[in-house]
Rosetta silent file (secondary structure, phi, psi, omega in degrees, C-alpha in Angstrom):
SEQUENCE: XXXXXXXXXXXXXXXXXXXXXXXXXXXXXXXXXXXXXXXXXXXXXXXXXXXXXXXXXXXXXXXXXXXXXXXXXXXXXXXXXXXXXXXXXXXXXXXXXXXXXXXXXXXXXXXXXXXXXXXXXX
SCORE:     score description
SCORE:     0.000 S_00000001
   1 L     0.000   98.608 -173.498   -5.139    3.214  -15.010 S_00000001
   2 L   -99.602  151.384 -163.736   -3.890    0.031  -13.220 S_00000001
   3 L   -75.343  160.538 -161.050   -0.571   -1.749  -14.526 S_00000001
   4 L   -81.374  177.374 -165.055   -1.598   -5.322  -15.666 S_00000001
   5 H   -75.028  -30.152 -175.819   -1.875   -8.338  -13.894 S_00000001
   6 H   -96.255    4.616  133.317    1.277  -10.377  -15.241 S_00000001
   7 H   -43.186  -48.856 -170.381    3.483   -7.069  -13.988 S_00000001
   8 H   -97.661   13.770  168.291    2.009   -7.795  -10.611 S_00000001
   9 L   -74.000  -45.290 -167.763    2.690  -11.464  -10.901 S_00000001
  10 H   -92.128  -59.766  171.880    6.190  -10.840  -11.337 S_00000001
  11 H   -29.336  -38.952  150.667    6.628   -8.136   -9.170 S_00000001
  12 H   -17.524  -60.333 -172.497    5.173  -10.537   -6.429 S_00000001
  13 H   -98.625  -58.856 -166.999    7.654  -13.364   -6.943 S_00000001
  14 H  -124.242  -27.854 -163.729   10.971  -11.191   -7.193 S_00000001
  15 H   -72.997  -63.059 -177.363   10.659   -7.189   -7.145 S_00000001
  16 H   -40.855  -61.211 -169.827    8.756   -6.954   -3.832 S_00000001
  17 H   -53.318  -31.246  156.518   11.046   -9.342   -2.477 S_00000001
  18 H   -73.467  -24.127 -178.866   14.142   -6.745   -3.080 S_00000001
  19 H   -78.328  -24.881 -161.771   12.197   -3.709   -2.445 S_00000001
  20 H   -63.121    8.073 -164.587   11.342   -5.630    1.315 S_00000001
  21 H   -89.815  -67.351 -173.502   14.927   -4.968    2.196 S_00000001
  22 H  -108.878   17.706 -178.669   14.824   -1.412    2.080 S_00000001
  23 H   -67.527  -56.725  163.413   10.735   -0.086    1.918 S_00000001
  24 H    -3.410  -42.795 -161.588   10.709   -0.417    6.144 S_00000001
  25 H  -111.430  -19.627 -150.003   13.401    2.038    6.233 S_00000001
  26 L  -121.295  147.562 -173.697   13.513    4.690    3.324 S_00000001
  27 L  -108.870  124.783   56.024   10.741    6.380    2.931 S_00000001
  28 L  -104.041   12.222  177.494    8.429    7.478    0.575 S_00000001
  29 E   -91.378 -177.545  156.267    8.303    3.608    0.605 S_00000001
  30 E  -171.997  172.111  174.607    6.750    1.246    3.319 S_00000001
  31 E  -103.790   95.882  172.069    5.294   -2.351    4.212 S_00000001
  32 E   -81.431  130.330  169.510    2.036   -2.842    5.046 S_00000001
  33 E   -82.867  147.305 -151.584    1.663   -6.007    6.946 S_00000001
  34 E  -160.750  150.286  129.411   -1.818   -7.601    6.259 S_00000001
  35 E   -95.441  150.533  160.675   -3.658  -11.141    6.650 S_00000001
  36 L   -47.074  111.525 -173.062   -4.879  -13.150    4.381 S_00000001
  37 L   -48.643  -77.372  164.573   -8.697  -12.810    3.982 S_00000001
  38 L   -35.795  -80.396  179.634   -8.723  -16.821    3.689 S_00000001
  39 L   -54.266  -47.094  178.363   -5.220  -18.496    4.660 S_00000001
  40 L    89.168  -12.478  171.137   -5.021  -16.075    7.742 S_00000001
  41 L   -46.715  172.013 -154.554   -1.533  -15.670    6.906 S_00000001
  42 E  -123.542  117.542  160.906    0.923  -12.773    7.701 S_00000001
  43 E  -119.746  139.093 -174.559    1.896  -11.068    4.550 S_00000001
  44 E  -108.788   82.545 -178.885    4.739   -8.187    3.877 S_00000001
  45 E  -119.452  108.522  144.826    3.918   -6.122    0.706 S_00000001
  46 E    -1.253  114.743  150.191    6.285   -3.323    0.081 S_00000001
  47 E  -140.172 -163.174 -148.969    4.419    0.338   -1.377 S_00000001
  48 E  -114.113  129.496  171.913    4.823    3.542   -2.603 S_00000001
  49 E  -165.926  153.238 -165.459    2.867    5.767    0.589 S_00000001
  50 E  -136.207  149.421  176.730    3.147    9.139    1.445 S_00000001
  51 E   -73.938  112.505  123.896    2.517   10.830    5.439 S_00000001
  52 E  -129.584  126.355 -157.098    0.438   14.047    6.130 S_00000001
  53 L    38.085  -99.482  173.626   -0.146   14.484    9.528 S_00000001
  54 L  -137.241   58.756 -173.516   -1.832   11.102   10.756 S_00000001
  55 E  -144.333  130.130 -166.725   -3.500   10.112    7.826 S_00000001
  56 E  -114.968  137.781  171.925   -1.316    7.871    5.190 S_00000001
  57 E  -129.622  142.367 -156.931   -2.144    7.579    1.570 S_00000001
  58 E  -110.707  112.492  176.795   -1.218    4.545   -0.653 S_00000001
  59 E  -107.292  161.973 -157.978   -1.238    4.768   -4.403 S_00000001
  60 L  -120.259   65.648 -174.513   -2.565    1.707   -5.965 S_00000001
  61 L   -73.057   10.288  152.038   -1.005    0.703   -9.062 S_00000001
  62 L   -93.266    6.279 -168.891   -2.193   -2.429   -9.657 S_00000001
  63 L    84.509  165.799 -170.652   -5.651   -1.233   -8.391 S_00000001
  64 L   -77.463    9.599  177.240   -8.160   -1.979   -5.362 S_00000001
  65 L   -83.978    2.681  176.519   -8.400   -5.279   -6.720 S_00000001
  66 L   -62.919  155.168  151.824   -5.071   -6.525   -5.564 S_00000001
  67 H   -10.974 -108.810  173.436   -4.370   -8.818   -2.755 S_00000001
  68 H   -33.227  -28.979 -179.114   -3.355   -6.953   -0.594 S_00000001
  69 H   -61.210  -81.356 -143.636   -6.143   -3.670   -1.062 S_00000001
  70 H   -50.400  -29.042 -177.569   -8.728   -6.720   -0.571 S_00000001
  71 H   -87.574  -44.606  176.678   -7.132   -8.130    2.883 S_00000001
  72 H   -36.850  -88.744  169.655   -6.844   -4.524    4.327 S_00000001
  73 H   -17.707  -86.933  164.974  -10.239   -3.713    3.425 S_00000001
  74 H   -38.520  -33.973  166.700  -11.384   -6.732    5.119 S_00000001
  75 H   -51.002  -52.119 -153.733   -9.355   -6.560    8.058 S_00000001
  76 L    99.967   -4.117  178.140  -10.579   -3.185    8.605 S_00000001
  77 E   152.240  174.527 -172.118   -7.047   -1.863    8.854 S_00000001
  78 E  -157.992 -166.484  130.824   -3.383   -3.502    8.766 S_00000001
  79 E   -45.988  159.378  172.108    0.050   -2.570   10.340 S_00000001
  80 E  -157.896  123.134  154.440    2.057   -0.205    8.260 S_00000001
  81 E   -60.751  112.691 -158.257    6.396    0.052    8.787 S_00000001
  82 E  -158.031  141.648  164.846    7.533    3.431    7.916 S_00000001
  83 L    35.363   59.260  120.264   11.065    5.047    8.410 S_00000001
  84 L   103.290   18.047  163.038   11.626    2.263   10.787 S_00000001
  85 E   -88.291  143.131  170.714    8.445    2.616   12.643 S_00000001
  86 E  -132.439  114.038 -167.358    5.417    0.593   13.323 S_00000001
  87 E  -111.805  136.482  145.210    1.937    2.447   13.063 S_00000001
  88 E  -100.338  149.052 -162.534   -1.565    0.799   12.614 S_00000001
  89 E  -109.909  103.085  164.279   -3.658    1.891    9.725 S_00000001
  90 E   -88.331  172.474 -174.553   -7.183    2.303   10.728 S_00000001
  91 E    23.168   47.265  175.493  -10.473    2.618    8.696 S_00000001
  92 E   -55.985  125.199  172.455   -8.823    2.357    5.218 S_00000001
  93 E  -134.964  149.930  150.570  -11.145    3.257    2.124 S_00000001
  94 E   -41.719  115.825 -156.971  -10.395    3.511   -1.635 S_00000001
  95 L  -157.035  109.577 -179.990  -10.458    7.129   -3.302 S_00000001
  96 L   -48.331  160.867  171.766   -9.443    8.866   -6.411 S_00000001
  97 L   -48.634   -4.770  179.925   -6.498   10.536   -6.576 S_00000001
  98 L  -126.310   28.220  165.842   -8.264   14.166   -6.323 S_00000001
  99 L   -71.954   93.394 -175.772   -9.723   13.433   -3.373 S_00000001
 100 L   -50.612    3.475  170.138   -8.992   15.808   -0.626 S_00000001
 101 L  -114.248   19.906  147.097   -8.225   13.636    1.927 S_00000001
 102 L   -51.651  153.095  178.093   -5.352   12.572   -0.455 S_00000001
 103 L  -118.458  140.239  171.896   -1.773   14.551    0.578 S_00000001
 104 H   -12.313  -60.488 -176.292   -0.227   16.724   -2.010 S_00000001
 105 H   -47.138  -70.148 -164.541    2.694   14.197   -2.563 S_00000001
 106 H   -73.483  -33.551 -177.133    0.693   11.148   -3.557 S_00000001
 107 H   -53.580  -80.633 -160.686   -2.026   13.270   -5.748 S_00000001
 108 H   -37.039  -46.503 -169.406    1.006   14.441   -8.248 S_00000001
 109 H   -70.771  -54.760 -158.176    2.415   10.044   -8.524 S_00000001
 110 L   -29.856  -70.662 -165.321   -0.866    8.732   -8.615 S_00000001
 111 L    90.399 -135.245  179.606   -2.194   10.122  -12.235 S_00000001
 112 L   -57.349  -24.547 -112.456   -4.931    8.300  -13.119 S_00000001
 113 L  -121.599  124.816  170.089   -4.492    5.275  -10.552 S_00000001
 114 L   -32.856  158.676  168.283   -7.200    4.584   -6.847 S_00000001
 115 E  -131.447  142.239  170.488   -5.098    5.791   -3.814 S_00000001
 116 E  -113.146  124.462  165.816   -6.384    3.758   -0.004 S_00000001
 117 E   -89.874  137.518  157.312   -6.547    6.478    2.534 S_00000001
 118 E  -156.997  176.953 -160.132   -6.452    5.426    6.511 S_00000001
 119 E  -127.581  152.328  179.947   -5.772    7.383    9.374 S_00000001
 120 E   -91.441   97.678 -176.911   -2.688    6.311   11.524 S_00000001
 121 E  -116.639  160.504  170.789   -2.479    5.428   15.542 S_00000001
 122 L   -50.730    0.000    0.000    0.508    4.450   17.372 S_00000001
């Protein structure tokens, strides 16, 4: 059940822009840094992600049809900030939330809502 499109308009333009201050450092947030499938640009989008061992899952309220999902997914993988770290997030795919290579944490937030799975290197 993804939250609608003129939530993630606005969120976009001002929430993200307040959460970037502190998702980098406090954790259960982070930033995955991503390009632009097109533009090639360097984009900073702020999410909700949870750790277990070295595989991070991402719950995906606005769905895999966001931005950002869609630039990973092309990429093949993206950067990810965490507790003040910087990890790259390989081979990311799209998964329900009762997936088992989901972690504990993110299954319970999710609900209803896709989670992107990748595994984590240094």
């Amino acid at each position: 059940m993804a939250w609608s499109r003129g939530l993630a308009r606005f969120n976009k333009r001002v929430t993200n822009r307040v959460q970037g201050v502190w998702a980098p450092w406090l954790p259960p947030w982070a930033m995955i840094v991503h390009k632009g499938r097109k533009s090639g640009r360097v984009y900073r989008t702020p999410v909700v992600a949870a750790r277990s061992g070295d595989r991070l899952s991402v719950v995906l309220w606005y769905g895999e049809r966001a931005d950002w999902v869609r630039n990973v997914l092309a990429a093949d993988g993206a950067e990810v900030v965490r507790a003040g770290r910087t990890m790259t997030l390989h081979g990311p795919r799209v998964v329900d939330a009762s997936d088992p290579a989901v972690g504990a944490v993110v299954r319970r937030v999710a609900l209803r809502n896709r989670v992107l799975v990748g595994e984590l290197g240094e």
